[in-house]
Amino acid sequence: MAGPSSSDCGGGGNFSGFYETWFEQLQQLVRQLRMCPNPPTSHDHRVAISRLVQGIMSHYADYYQVKSAAAERDVLLMFMAPWASSLERSLHWIAGWRPTTLFHLVYTESSILFESHIVDILKGRKTGDLGDLSPTQFRRVSELQCDTVREENAITDELSEWQDGASDLVGCSTEDVERKVSKLVGILRKADDLRLKTVRQLVELLTPQQAVEFLIAAAELQFGVRGWGQEQDGLRRC
């Protein structure tokens, strides 16, 4: 399924409409993932699963491409995120989710599935799901987590430095302000690049079946936070 294009976004203020369409399409893609045989029972199923996984990855890439273009027009709007609920904004790290959240998700899902299949595992039966991660996969996930933490910290430090110099904007020329804002756009782009890279790297080190479970869990977390946040915002407006 093709995602909404950058032309659909128009000005920065129209990003809310883009996001709603993108989010609805993500829900449709995840519904297709849930319908996949688990585990895949044939070569055709494995091919179909790989295509669906790639489709979701392309959908995420489309989102960050459009977001980057919108940030060029109005980066402050990306940080305000009026399309998000109050709960979602409270969890944001540099106008989006924190990349290391994904590692906690993998460990949690793996632990839950491991416990549910403990009898099979003790009997030497392979489940092939996230509860059946190999020692090599755990090592690679741990190494990727350490690398991601270092990159997160570096970007956080860069944002802190930018914020420390915010007072310098008082009395600055238009050119200086534009240069400062351009730097903020660059920081946001680095954060978004890290978000997308982290998802891609995790998917690459998982089997197709595990990748499906991971992507579904990540989307369900996103759906749950958004749904509960919108509900609470609605109650406060009453």
mmCIF file of C-alpha atoms in Angstrom:
data_model
loop_
_atom_site.group_PDB
_atom_site.id
_atom_site.type_symbol
_atom_site.label_atom_id
_atom_site.label_comp_id
_atom_site.label_asym_id
_atom_site.label_seq_id
_atom_site.Cartn_x
_atom_site.Cartn_y
_atom_site.Cartn_z
ATOM 1 C CA MET A 1 0.000 0.000 0.000
ATOM 2 C CA ALA A 2 1.444 3.347 -0.983
ATOM 3 C CA GLY A 3 1.595 5.907 1.781
ATOM 4 C CA PRO A 4 0.565 9.549 1.449
ATOM 5 C CA SER A 5 3.199 11.514 -0.416
ATOM 6 C CA SER A 6 5.028 14.659 0.596
ATOM 7 C CA SER A 7 2.776 16.629 -1.743
ATOM 8 C CA ASP A 8 -0.180 15.565 0.407
ATOM 9 C CA CYS A 9 1.366 17.382 3.340
ATOM 10 C CA GLY A 10 1.466 20.820 1.772
ATOM 11 C CA GLY A 11 2.377 23.409 4.402
ATOM 12 C CA GLY A 12 3.473 22.486 7.915
ATOM 13 C CA GLY A 13 -0.043 23.063 9.215
ATOM 14 C CA ASN A 14 -1.380 20.271 7.010
ATOM 15 C CA PHE A 15 0.843 17.652 8.607
ATOM 16 C CA SER A 16 -2.007 16.770 10.963
ATOM 17 C CA GLY A 17 -4.095 15.602 8.010
ATOM 18 C CA PHE A 18 -1.173 13.668 6.582
ATOM 19 C CA TYR A 19 -0.578 11.977 9.918
ATOM 20 C CA GLU A 20 -4.203 10.882 10.270
ATOM 21 C CA THR A 21 -4.107 9.267 6.806
ATOM 22 C CA TRP A 22 -0.733 7.677 7.479
ATOM 23 C CA PHE A 23 -1.908 6.321 10.831
ATOM 24 C CA GLU A 24 -5.037 4.778 9.301
ATOM 25 C CA GLN A 25 -2.907 3.097 6.633
ATOM 26 C CA LEU A 26 -0.592 1.736 9.328
ATOM 27 C CA GLN A 27 -3.605 0.176 11.047
ATOM 28 C CA GLN A 28 -4.587 -1.494 7.778
ATOM 29 C CA LEU A 29 -1.077 -2.859 7.267
ATOM 30 C CA VAL A 30 -0.982 -4.251 10.788
ATOM 31 C CA ARG A 31 -4.348 -5.948 10.267
ATOM 32 C CA GLN A 32 -2.793 -7.705 7.280
ATOM 33 C CA LEU A 33 0.172 -8.774 9.409
ATOM 34 C CA ARG A 34 -2.144 -10.261 12.022
ATOM 35 C CA MET A 35 -3.726 -12.432 9.318
ATOM 36 C CA CYS A 36 -0.385 -14.036 8.406
ATOM 37 C CA PRO A 37 0.018 -17.746 9.278
ATOM 38 C CA ASN A 38 2.104 -18.027 12.428
ATOM 39 C CA PRO A 39 4.434 -19.741 11.834
ATOM 40 C CA PRO A 40 4.386 -19.533 8.013
ATOM 41 C CA THR A 41 3.316 -22.884 6.575
ATOM 42 C CA SER A 42 4.691 -22.597 3.046
ATOM 43 C CA HIS A 43 7.190 -20.800 0.833
ATOM 44 C CA ASP A 44 4.403 -18.597 -0.514
ATOM 45 C CA HIS A 45 3.472 -17.581 3.024
ATOM 46 C CA ARG A 46 7.080 -16.657 3.786
ATOM 47 C CA VAL A 47 7.278 -14.560 0.636
ATOM 48 C CA ALA A 48 3.995 -12.826 1.478
ATOM 49 C CA ILE A 49 5.185 -12.117 5.022
ATOM 50 C CA SER A 50 8.458 -10.644 3.768
ATOM 51 C CA ARG A 51 6.526 -8.360 1.430
ATOM 52 C CA LEU A 52 4.233 -7.185 4.220
ATOM 53 C CA VAL A 53 7.192 -6.490 6.497
ATOM 54 C CA GLN A 54 8.862 -4.515 3.716
ATOM 55 C CA GLY A 55 5.593 -2.674 3.132
ATOM 56 C CA ILE A 56 5.479 -1.508 6.745
ATOM 57 C CA MET A 57 9.134 -0.483 6.637
ATOM 58 C CA SER A 58 8.439 1.553 3.503
ATOM 59 C CA HIS A 59 5.436 3.095 5.253
ATOM 60 C CA TYR A 60 7.648 4.248 8.135
ATOM 61 C CA ALA A 61 10.225 5.597 5.668
ATOM 62 C CA ASP A 62 7.478 7.582 3.892
ATOM 63 C CA TYR A 63 6.453 9.104 7.211
ATOM 64 C CA TYR A 64 9.936 10.380 8.004
ATOM 65 C CA GLN A 65 10.423 11.682 4.481
ATOM 66 C CA VAL A 66 7.256 13.780 4.714
ATOM 67 C CA LYS A 67 8.062 14.829 8.281
ATOM 68 C CA SER A 68 11.500 16.023 7.189
ATOM 69 C CA ALA A 69 9.966 18.151 4.443
ATOM 70 C CA ALA A 70 7.410 19.590 6.876
ATOM 71 C CA ALA A 71 10.156 20.366 9.399
ATOM 72 C CA GLU A 72 11.965 22.419 6.768
ATOM 73 C CA ARG A 73 8.870 24.617 6.568
ATOM 74 C CA ASP A 74 8.025 24.751 10.294
ATOM 75 C CA VAL A 75 10.263 22.784 12.646
ATOM 76 C CA LEU A 76 8.638 24.234 15.760
ATOM 77 C CA LEU A 77 5.318 22.715 14.698
ATOM 78 C CA MET A 78 6.982 19.286 14.728
ATOM 79 C CA PHE A 79 7.890 19.790 18.383
ATOM 80 C CA MET A 80 4.426 21.124 19.253
ATOM 81 C CA ALA A 81 2.834 18.118 17.488
ATOM 82 C CA PRO A 82 -0.832 19.264 17.634
ATOM 83 C CA TRP A 83 -1.848 16.003 15.886
ATOM 84 C CA ALA A 84 -0.686 14.014 18.929
ATOM 85 C CA SER A 85 -2.474 13.553 22.245
ATOM 86 C CA SER A 86 -1.150 15.118 25.442
ATOM 87 C CA LEU A 87 0.046 11.682 26.569
ATOM 88 C CA GLU A 88 1.940 11.104 23.333
ATOM 89 C CA ARG A 89 3.641 14.492 23.576
ATOM 90 C CA SER A 90 4.641 13.806 27.182
ATOM 91 C CA LEU A 91 6.500 10.700 25.986
ATOM 92 C CA HIS A 92 8.258 12.393 23.082
ATOM 93 C CA TRP A 93 12.015 12.589 22.755
ATOM 94 C CA ILE A 94 12.924 15.243 20.181
ATOM 95 C CA ALA A 95 9.480 15.262 18.537
ATOM 96 C CA GLY A 96 9.007 11.511 18.435
ATOM 97 C CA TRP A 97 9.410 8.216 20.255
ATOM 98 C CA ARG A 98 12.712 7.321 21.892
ATOM 99 C CA PRO A 99 14.551 4.673 19.810
ATOM 100 C CA THR A 100 15.679 2.651 22.832
ATOM 101 C CA THR A 101 12.013 2.013 23.661
ATOM 102 C CA LEU A 102 12.113 -0.698 20.989
ATOM 103 C CA PHE A 103 14.668 -2.744 22.891
ATOM 104 C CA HIS A 104 12.511 -2.790 26.013
ATOM 105 C CA LEU A 105 9.660 -3.936 23.775
ATOM 106 C CA VAL A 106 11.722 -6.799 22.317
ATOM 107 C CA TYR A 107 12.852 -7.977 25.757
ATOM 108 C CA THR A 108 9.319 -7.762 27.163
ATOM 109 C CA GLU A 109 7.712 -9.646 24.268
ATOM 110 C CA SER A 110 10.476 -12.240 24.325
ATOM 111 C CA SER A 111 10.038 -12.816 28.054
ATOM 112 C CA ILE A 112 6.246 -13.132 27.807
ATOM 113 C CA LEU A 113 6.406 -15.616 24.930
ATOM 114 C CA PHE A 114 9.243 -17.571 26.543
ATOM 115 C CA GLU A 115 7.179 -18.074 29.700
ATOM 116 C CA SER A 116 4.103 -19.096 27.702
ATOM 117 C CA HIS A 117 6.116 -21.724 25.793
ATOM 118 C CA ILE A 118 8.338 -22.889 28.657
ATOM 119 C CA VAL A 119 7.100 -26.503 28.489
ATOM 120 C CA ASP A 120 7.778 -26.762 24.756
ATOM 121 C CA ILE A 121 11.182 -25.134 25.138
ATOM 122 C CA LEU A 122 12.199 -27.507 27.939
ATOM 123 C CA LYS A 123 11.258 -30.393 25.638
ATOM 124 C CA GLY A 124 13.549 -28.978 22.965
ATOM 125 C CA ARG A 125 10.774 -27.812 20.661
ATOM 126 C CA LYS A 126 11.481 -24.693 18.658
ATOM 127 C CA THR A 127 8.676 -22.128 18.554
ATOM 128 C CA GLY A 128 10.415 -19.744 16.150
ATOM 129 C CA ASP A 129 8.798 -16.694 17.733
ATOM 130 C CA LEU A 130 10.261 -13.836 19.791
ATOM 131 C CA GLY A 131 10.345 -16.141 22.789
ATOM 132 C CA ASP A 132 12.810 -18.313 20.868
ATOM 133 C CA LEU A 133 15.551 -15.736 20.219
ATOM 134 C CA SER A 134 18.936 -17.385 19.786
ATOM 135 C CA PRO A 135 22.000 -16.449 21.888
ATOM 136 C CA THR A 136 23.437 -14.769 18.780
ATOM 137 C CA GLN A 137 20.274 -12.699 18.338
ATOM 138 C CA PHE A 138 20.312 -11.632 21.995
ATOM 139 C CA ARG A 139 23.957 -10.603 21.657
ATOM 140 C CA ARG A 140 23.259 -8.580 18.533
ATOM 141 C CA VAL A 141 20.212 -6.918 20.135
ATOM 142 C CA SER A 142 22.343 -5.986 23.157
ATOM 143 C CA GLU A 143 25.117 -4.568 20.958
ATOM 144 C CA LEU A 144 22.616 -2.587 18.911
ATOM 145 C CA GLN A 145 21.046 -1.250 22.100
ATOM 146 C CA CYS A 146 24.418 0.012 23.348
ATOM 147 C CA ASP A 147 25.113 1.709 20.011
ATOM 148 C CA THR A 148 21.661 3.296 19.990
ATOM 149 C CA VAL A 149 22.048 4.604 23.551
ATOM 150 C CA ARG A 150 25.312 6.288 22.555
ATOM 151 C CA GLU A 151 23.694 7.910 19.522
ATOM 152 C CA GLU A 152 20.666 8.997 21.546
ATOM 153 C CA ASN A 153 22.906 10.631 24.141
ATOM 154 C CA ALA A 154 24.929 12.443 21.483
ATOM 155 C CA ILE A 155 21.780 13.875 19.876
ATOM 156 C CA THR A 156 20.382 14.826 23.299
ATOM 157 C CA ASP A 157 23.608 16.683 24.088
ATOM 158 C CA GLU A 158 23.388 18.494 20.756
ATOM 159 C CA LEU A 159 19.824 19.599 21.542
ATOM 160 C CA SER A 160 20.862 20.740 25.035
ATOM 161 C CA GLU A 161 23.633 22.833 23.503
ATOM 162 C CA TRP A 162 21.131 24.340 21.076
ATOM 163 C CA GLN A 163 18.750 25.168 23.936
ATOM 164 C CA ASP A 164 21.561 26.724 25.995
ATOM 165 C CA GLY A 165 22.160 29.168 23.161
ATOM 166 C CA ALA A 166 18.484 30.028 22.683
ATOM 167 C CA SER A 167 18.891 33.288 24.616
ATOM 168 C CA ASP A 168 21.292 34.433 21.913
ATOM 169 C CA LEU A 169 18.315 34.761 19.574
ATOM 170 C CA VAL A 170 17.229 37.967 21.329
ATOM 171 C CA GLY A 171 18.254 40.840 19.121
ATOM 172 C CA CYS A 172 19.694 38.551 16.442
ATOM 173 C CA SER A 173 19.389 39.287 12.772
ATOM 174 C CA THR A 174 16.936 37.351 10.641
ATOM 175 C CA GLU A 175 19.852 35.499 9.083
ATOM 176 C CA ASP A 176 21.148 34.393 12.509
ATOM 177 C CA VAL A 177 17.694 33.217 13.566
ATOM 178 C CA GLU A 178 17.297 31.232 10.352
ATOM 179 C CA ARG A 179 20.699 29.642 10.918
ATOM 180 C CA LYS A 180 19.687 28.668 14.462
ATOM 181 C CA VAL A 181 16.376 27.215 13.310
ATOM 182 C CA SER A 182 18.148 25.324 10.528
ATOM 183 C CA LYS A 183 20.361 23.700 13.128
ATOM 184 C CA LEU A 184 17.267 22.542 15.031
ATOM 185 C CA VAL A 185 15.942 20.996 11.812
ATOM 186 C CA GLY A 186 19.212 19.099 11.538
ATOM 187 C CA ILE A 187 18.928 17.802 15.106
ATOM 188 C CA LEU A 188 15.380 16.600 14.480
ATOM 189 C CA ARG A 189 16.481 14.887 11.274
ATOM 190 C CA LYS A 190 19.232 13.053 13.162
ATOM 191 C CA ALA A 191 16.698 11.866 15.749
ATOM 192 C CA ASP A 192 14.287 10.665 13.069
ATOM 193 C CA ASP A 193 17.095 8.949 11.163
ATOM 194 C CA LEU A 194 18.023 7.086 14.333
ATOM 195 C CA ARG A 195 14.400 6.060 14.909
ATOM 196 C CA LEU A 196 14.080 4.598 11.413
ATOM 197 C CA LYS A 197 17.528 3.011 11.487
ATOM 198 C CA THR A 198 16.781 1.291 14.797
ATOM 199 C CA VAL A 199 13.567 -0.277 13.478
ATOM 200 C CA ARG A 200 15.329 -1.440 10.329
ATOM 201 C CA GLN A 201 18.265 -2.970 12.178
ATOM 202 C CA LEU A 202 16.032 -4.833 14.599
ATOM 203 C CA VAL A 203 13.883 -6.212 11.785
ATOM 204 C CA GLU A 204 17.012 -7.332 9.921
ATOM 205 C CA LEU A 205 18.313 -9.411 12.811
ATOM 206 C CA LEU A 206 14.945 -11.134 13.366
ATOM 207 C CA THR A 207 13.417 -13.951 11.361
ATOM 208 C CA PRO A 208 10.349 -13.031 9.243
ATOM 209 C CA GLN A 209 8.046 -14.567 11.861
ATOM 210 C CA GLN A 210 9.781 -12.684 14.686
ATOM 211 C CA ALA A 211 9.759 -9.466 12.644
ATOM 212 C CA VAL A 212 5.989 -9.747 12.214
ATOM 213 C CA GLU A 213 5.506 -10.195 15.973
ATOM 214 C CA PHE A 214 7.831 -7.293 16.723
ATOM 215 C CA LEU A 215 6.164 -4.901 14.271
ATOM 216 C CA ILE A 216 2.704 -5.836 15.534
ATOM 217 C CA ALA A 217 3.784 -5.273 19.154
ATOM 218 C CA ALA A 218 5.368 -1.906 18.288
ATOM 219 C CA ALA A 219 2.249 -0.782 16.426
ATOM 220 C CA GLU A 220 -0.069 -1.971 19.186
ATOM 221 C CA LEU A 221 1.927 0.069 21.683
ATOM 222 C CA GLN A 222 1.580 3.102 19.428
ATOM 223 C CA PHE A 223 -2.141 2.473 18.919
ATOM 224 C CA GLY A 224 -2.719 1.947 22.640
ATOM 225 C CA VAL A 225 -0.893 5.090 23.743
ATOM 226 C CA ARG A 226 -2.652 7.192 21.119
ATOM 227 C CA GLY A 227 -6.088 5.771 21.866
ATOM 228 C CA TRP A 228 -5.799 6.168 25.624
ATOM 229 C CA GLY A 229 -4.296 9.644 25.242
ATOM 230 C CA GLN A 230 -7.112 10.812 22.973
ATOM 231 C CA GLU A 231 -9.662 9.411 25.414
ATOM 232 C CA GLN A 232 -8.127 11.328 28.312
ATOM 233 C CA ASP A 233 -7.933 14.534 26.257
ATOM 234 C CA GLY A 234 -11.621 14.098 25.430
ATOM 235 C CA LEU A 235 -12.544 13.698 29.091
ATOM 236 C CA ARG A 236 -10.646 16.881 30.006
ATOM 237 C CA ARG A 237 -12.586 18.814 27.370
ATOM 238 C CA CYS A 238 -15.936 17.721 28.815
#
